[in-house]
Tab-separated table of C-alpha atoms in Angstrom:
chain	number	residue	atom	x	y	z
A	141	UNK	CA	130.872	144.551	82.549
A	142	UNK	CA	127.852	146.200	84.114
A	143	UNK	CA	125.426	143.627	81.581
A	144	UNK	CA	127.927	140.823	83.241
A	145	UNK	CA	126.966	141.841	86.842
A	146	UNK	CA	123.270	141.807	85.485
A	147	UNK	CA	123.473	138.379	84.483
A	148	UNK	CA	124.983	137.277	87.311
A	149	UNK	CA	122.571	138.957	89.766
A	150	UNK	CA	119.220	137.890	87.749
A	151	UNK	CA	120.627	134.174	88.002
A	152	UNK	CA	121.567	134.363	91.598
A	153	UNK	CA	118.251	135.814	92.419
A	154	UNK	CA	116.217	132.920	90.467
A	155	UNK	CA	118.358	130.565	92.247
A	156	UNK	CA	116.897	131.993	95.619
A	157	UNK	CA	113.974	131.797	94.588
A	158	UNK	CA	114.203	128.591	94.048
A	159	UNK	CA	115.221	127.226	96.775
A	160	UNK	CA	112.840	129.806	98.706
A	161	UNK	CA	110.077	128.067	96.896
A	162	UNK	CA	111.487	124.555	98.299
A	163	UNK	CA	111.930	125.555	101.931
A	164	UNK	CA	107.894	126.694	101.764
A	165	UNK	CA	106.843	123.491	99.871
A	166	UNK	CA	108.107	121.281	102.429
A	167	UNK	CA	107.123	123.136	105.151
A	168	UNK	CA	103.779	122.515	104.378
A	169	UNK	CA	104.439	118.373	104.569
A	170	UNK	CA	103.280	116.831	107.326
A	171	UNK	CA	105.621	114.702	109.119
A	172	UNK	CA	104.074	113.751	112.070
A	173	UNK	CA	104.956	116.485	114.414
A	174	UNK	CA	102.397	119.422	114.858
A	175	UNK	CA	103.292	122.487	112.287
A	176	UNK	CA	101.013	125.600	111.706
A	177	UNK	CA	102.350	125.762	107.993
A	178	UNK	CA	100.316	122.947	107.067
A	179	UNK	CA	97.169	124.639	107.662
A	180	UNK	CA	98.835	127.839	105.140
A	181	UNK	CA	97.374	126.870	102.331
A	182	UNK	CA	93.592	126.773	103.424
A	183	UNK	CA	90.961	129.772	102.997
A	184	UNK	CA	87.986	130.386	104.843
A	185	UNK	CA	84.286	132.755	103.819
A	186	UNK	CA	85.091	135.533	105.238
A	187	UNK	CA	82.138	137.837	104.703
A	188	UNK	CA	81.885	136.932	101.105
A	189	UNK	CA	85.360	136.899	100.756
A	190	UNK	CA	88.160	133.724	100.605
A	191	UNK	CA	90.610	134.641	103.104
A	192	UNK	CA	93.601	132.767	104.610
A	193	UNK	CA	92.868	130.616	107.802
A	194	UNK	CA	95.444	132.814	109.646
A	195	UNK	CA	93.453	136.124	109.055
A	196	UNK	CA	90.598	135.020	111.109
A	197	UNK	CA	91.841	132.936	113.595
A	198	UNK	CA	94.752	132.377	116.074
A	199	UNK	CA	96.987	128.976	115.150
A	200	UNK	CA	99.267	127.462	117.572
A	201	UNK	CA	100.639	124.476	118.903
A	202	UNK	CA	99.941	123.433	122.289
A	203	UNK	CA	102.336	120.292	122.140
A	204	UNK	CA	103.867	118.135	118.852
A	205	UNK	CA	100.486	116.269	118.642
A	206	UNK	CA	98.289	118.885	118.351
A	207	UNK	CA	97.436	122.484	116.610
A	208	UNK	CA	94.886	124.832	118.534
A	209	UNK	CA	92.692	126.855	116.516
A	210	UNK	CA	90.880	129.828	118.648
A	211	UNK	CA	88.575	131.637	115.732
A	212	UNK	CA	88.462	135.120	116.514
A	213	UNK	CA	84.151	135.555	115.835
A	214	UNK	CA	82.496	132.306	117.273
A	215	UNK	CA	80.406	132.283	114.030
A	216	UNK	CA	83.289	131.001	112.072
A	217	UNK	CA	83.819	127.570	114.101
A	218	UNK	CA	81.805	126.282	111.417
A	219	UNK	CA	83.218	127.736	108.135
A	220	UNK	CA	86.522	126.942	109.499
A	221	UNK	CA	85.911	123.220	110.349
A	222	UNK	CA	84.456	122.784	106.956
A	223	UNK	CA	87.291	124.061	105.192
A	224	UNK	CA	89.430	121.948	106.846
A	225	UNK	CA	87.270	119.046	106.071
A	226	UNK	CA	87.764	119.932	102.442
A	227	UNK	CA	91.261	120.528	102.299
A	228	UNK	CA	94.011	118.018	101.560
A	229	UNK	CA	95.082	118.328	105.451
A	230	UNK	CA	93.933	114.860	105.804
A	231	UNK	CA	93.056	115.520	109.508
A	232	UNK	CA	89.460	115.739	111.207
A	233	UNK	CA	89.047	119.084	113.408
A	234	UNK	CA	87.178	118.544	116.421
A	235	UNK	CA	85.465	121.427	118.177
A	236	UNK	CA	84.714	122.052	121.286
A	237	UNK	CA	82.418	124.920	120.792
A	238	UNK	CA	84.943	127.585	121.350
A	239	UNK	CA	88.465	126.160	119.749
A	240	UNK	CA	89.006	123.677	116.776
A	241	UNK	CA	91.721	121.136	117.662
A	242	UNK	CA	93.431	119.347	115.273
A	243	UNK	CA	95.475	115.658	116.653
A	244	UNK	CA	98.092	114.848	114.130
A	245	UNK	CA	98.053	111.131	114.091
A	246	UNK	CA	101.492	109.143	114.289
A	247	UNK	CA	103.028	108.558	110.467
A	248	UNK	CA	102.766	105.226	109.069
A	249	UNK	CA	106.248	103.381	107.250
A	250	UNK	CA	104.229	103.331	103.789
A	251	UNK	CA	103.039	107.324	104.643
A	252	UNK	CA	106.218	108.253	105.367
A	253	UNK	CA	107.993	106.571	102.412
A	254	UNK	CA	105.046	108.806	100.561
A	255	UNK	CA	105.971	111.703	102.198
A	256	UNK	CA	109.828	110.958	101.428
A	257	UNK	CA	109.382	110.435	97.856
A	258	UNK	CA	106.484	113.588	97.671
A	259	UNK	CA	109.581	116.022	99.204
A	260	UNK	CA	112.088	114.621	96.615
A	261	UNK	CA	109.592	115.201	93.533
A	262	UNK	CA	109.551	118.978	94.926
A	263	UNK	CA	113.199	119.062	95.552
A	264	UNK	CA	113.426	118.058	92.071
A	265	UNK	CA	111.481	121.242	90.611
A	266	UNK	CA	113.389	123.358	92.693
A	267	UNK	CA	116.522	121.799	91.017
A	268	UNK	CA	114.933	122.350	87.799
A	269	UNK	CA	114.470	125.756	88.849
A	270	UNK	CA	118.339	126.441	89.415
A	271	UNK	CA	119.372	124.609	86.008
A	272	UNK	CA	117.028	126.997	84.012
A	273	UNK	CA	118.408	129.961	85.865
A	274	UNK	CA	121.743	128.776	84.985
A	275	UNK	CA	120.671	128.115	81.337
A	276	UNK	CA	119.416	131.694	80.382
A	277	UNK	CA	122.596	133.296	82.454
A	278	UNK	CA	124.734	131.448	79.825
A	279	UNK	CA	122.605	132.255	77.178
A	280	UNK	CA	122.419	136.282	78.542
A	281	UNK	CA	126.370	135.590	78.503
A	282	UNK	CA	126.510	134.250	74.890
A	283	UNK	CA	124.872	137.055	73.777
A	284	UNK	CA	126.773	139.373	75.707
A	285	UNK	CA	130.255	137.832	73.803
A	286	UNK	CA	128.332	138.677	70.654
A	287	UNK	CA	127.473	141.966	71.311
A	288	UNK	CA	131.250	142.692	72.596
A	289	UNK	CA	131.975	141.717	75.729
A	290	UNK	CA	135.554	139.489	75.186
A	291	UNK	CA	135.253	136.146	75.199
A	292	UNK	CA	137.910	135.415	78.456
A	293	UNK	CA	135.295	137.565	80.283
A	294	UNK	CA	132.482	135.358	79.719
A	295	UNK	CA	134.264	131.923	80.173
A	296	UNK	CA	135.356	133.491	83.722
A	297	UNK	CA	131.444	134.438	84.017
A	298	UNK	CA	130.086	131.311	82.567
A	299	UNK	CA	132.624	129.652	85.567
A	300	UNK	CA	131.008	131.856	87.958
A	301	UNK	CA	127.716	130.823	87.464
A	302	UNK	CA	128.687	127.721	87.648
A	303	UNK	CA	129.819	127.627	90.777
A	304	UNK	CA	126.689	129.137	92.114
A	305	UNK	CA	124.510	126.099	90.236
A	306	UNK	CA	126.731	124.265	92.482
A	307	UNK	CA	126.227	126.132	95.761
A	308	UNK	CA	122.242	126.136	95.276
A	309	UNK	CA	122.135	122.500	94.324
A	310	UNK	CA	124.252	121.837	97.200
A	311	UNK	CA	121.678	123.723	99.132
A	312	UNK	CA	118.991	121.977	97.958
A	313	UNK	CA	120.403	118.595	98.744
A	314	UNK	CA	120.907	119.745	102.225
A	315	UNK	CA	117.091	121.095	102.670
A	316	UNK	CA	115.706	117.798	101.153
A	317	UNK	CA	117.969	115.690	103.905
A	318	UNK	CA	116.938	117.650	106.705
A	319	UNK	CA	113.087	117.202	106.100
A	320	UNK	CA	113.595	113.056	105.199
A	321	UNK	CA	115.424	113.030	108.145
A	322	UNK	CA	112.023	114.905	110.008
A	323	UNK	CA	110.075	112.742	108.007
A	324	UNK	CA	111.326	109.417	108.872
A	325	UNK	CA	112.243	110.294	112.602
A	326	UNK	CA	109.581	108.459	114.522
C-alpha cells in the first residue's frame, strides 16, 4: 500500500511540474501588453559574472506599453542595453542616460497567430509531460502487482491515476485558453 501511495505521489508531483513548467513558458510570450517575465530569461556581465537582469536592476511597468528599467550602478546602462539587443526580446531599449525603457509595439494578426501556435507547441510538451508521468505510474503499478500487491488494488490505482491525467490535461487546456485569449485580445 505504502509503494501504492508512492506511485501515486511521484506521478502527481511530475504532473505539477508539468504544468508549472507551462504556466512559466508562457509567461515569458509576449502578447502585446507590457510583462516583466519576458525580460526573465536575459543575463547581464556582472563583474565577470552572467547574472539575471533582475539582480542588477529594478523592472517595472509604468503602463501596458511600456517596461522601466532603473539599473542599480549607472555603469551597467550599457551592458544591459546590449543584452537586450542580443536577446530574442525582439524589442529596442532606449536609454535615457539614467533608465532603459522598453515600448512594446502593438501585435500584428500574422504575430499573433505565431504567438498562438508557439503557446500550443509548449502546451503540447507540457501534455507530453503528464502522459509520461502517467506512463511510468502504471508501469511502477505493474510492477508493484508483480511483486504482490493484488491485482484489484492496482486496477483501482491505475483508475486513480487516471483521473489525475485527466485533471492536469484539463488544466492544461485551461492555461493554453487563457493566454490565446491574452494573445489575440487586441
Amino acid at each position: 500500500m505504502a509503494v501504492i501511495k508512492e506511485v501515486l505521489q511521484h506521478a502527481e508531483e511530475k504532473m505539477l511540474h508539468s504544468l508549472t513548467y507551462l504556466e512559466d513558458a508562457l509567461s515569458r510570450i509576449r502578447a502585446g501588453k507590457a510583462n516583466v517575465h519576458i525580460l526573465d530569461g536575459i543575463k547581464v556581465e556582472y563583474y565577470g559574472g552572467m547574472v539575471p537582469l533582475s539582480n542588477v536592476s529594478t523592472i517595472s511597468t509604468p503602463d501596458a506599453k511600456t517596461i522601466t528599467i532603473l539599473p542599480w550602478e549607472k555603469t551597467m546602462l550599457r551592458p544591459i542595453e546590449k543584452a537586450i539587443q542580443d536577446s530574442d526580446v525582439g524589442i529596442t531599449p532606449e536609454n535615457n542616460g539614467e533608465i532603459i525603457r522598453l515600448g512594446i509595439p502593438a501585435l500584428t494578426e500574422d504575430r499573433r497567430k505565431q504567438l498562438v501556435k508557439q503557446s500550443k507547441s509548449e502546451a503540447e510538451n507540457a501534455k507530453i509531460g503528464v502522459r509520461n508521468a502517467r506512463r511510468d505510474a502504471n508501469e511502477g503499478i505493474k510492477k508493484s502487482v508483480k511483486e504482490g500487491v493484488s491485482e484489484d488494488e492496482g486496477k483501482e490505482t491505475e483508475g486513480a491515476i487516471q483521473k489525475l491525467h485527466d485533471k492536469y490535461l484539463k488544466k492544461i487546456e485551461d492555461v493554453l485558453s487563457a493566454k490565446e485569449k491574452e494573445i489575440m485580445t487586441v
